[in-house]
Amino acid sequence: MGENTEKNQIRVWCDGCYDMVHFGHANSLRQAKALGGVLIVGVHTDEEISKHKGPPVFTQEERYKMVRAIKWVDQVVEGAPYVTTLETLDKYQCDFCVHGDDITVTAEGIDTYHLVKSAGKYREVSRTAGVSTTDLVGRMLLLTREHFKRGDKEYTVALDHSSNLGTDSTARSPYTGCSQFLPTTQKIIQFSSGLSPKPTDRVVYVAGAFDLFHVGHLDFLEAAHAQGDFLIVGLHTDLEVNRYKGSNYPIMNLHERVLSVLACKYVHEVVIGAPYSVTADLMDHFNVDVVCHGATPIALDADSSDPYTVPKERSCFKILNSGNTMTTEDIVQRIICHRLEFEERNSKKEKKENIAIKAAAKKHSTQNGDCKTTKSEIA
Ligand code: CTP
Ligand code: C5P
């Protein structure tokens, strides 16, 4: 049997909350998939997450759907246990479990991977620095707390998204209170499909902010994908999105939004910083057959013109109603409504992680007679 055939038979297990699924989650699943041939992802219920770390922003149904749409995922197991068991791995015939190099603990402070670690069925991949659910919640809380009082200087900071936003600085998590995400061409290549449309393909083009990539976007992209064979998504620049959405939008910057959209299995190509108005140039360059927009309102361009004038003139513009009314603003509203719960959740999580790290470092120094401990060694 060839090396590739052998690798293809390896079944990999991952699990987590996957709340407000972001490209950090997608990147961990990409790395996990590369360790085998089939990737099975267990997603915890709302009840389990509330018990161990606080209420999730998205419901379990929304989280299951979002994980299913990540292009490296072969199967989703709904309601996977918070502490990964060997029985679960056996049930889905998985060879080992993969997790990022951060520590995940239960409400009682127990490592959720202790069983698979002791059985030698645990592998680790690098966590993507600079993005986490906790951090995104922090950015949104900042929006509610400070935004309307902000002067120009602070406004720039808010749009920069690299500062430690919205969380208790005395209890920063060593994992989620992480450094700024550094976008590289390598990361874009890893996330890209690498495909070009075939001459016979019907090319579909959509454009938007796709900020805090959510189930509303997902349902829309699924509908757009069904309109043809090759789906291109144009992403507007941060300045453009801020022009038509106002406030502190976008919550995620252009680089982050590119990776979130590229991780979606319906998307073949992304235009990074697409023109707000769909131009004849753009349509001819990509051989676009149909341009779609969802059921949400269409904001005018800076000169008050309709951004879809050209595709409308060419009779290839279509409104798609996916039936899902979720918007980025709805997510921000959910966070605002549960602001105190989330603040408490963030600070509790960070304190718990710090305690677990100190305990692991102590154990490590007793065993080795020194106190040098890396994150990977701990996790
Ligand atoms: N993960 C990652 N890089 C990130 C965030 C998450 O590799 N920036 C990985 C975690 O290590 C884990 C998986 O994604 O293997 C699922 O993570 P999850 O349980 O959803 O937790 P977090 O995203 O870390 O969320 P929170 O900040 O609320 O803990
Ligand atoms: O608002 P945003 O620019 O992120 O939307 C990108 C695209 O997704 C738009 O075409 C919008 O109409 C569509 N969408 C949708 N249903 C939602 C949210 C967005 O069809 N619930």
Short mmCIF file of C-alpha atoms in Angstrom, two decimals, residues 21 63-73 76 213 218-219 222 260-267:
data_model
loop_
_atom_site.label_atom_id
_atom_site.label_comp_id
_atom_site.label_asym_id
_atom_site.label_seq_id
_atom_site.Cartn_x
_atom_site.Cartn_y
_atom_site.Cartn_z
CA VAL A 21 -16.38 30.15 13.94
CA ARG A 63 -22.47 26.05 15.24
CA TYR A 64 -23.04 22.57 13.71
CA LYS A 65 -23.92 24.17 10.39
CA MET A 66 -20.92 26.52 10.40
CA VAL A 67 -18.44 23.70 11.11
CA ARG A 68 -20.03 21.50 8.43
CA ALA A 69 -19.33 24.26 5.88
CA ILE A 70 -15.57 24.39 6.56
CA LYS A 71 -13.90 22.84 3.56
CA TRP A 72 -11.60 20.44 5.43
CA VAL A 73 -14.42 18.87 7.50
CA VAL A 76 -19.70 16.67 12.18
CA PHE A 213 -18.71 35.40 8.90
CA LEU A 218 -23.28 30.81 4.75
CA ASP A 219 -26.86 30.26 3.56
CA GLU A 222 -24.76 28.14 -0.56
CA SER A 260 -12.97 33.33 6.89
CA VAL A 261 -14.57 33.37 3.43
CA LEU A 262 -11.86 31.19 1.84
CA ALA A 263 -12.46 28.52 4.50
CA CYS A 264 -16.05 28.10 3.26
CA LYS A 265 -16.55 25.05 1.04
CA TYR A 266 -18.82 26.93 -1.40
CA VAL A 267 -16.18 29.55 -2.29
#
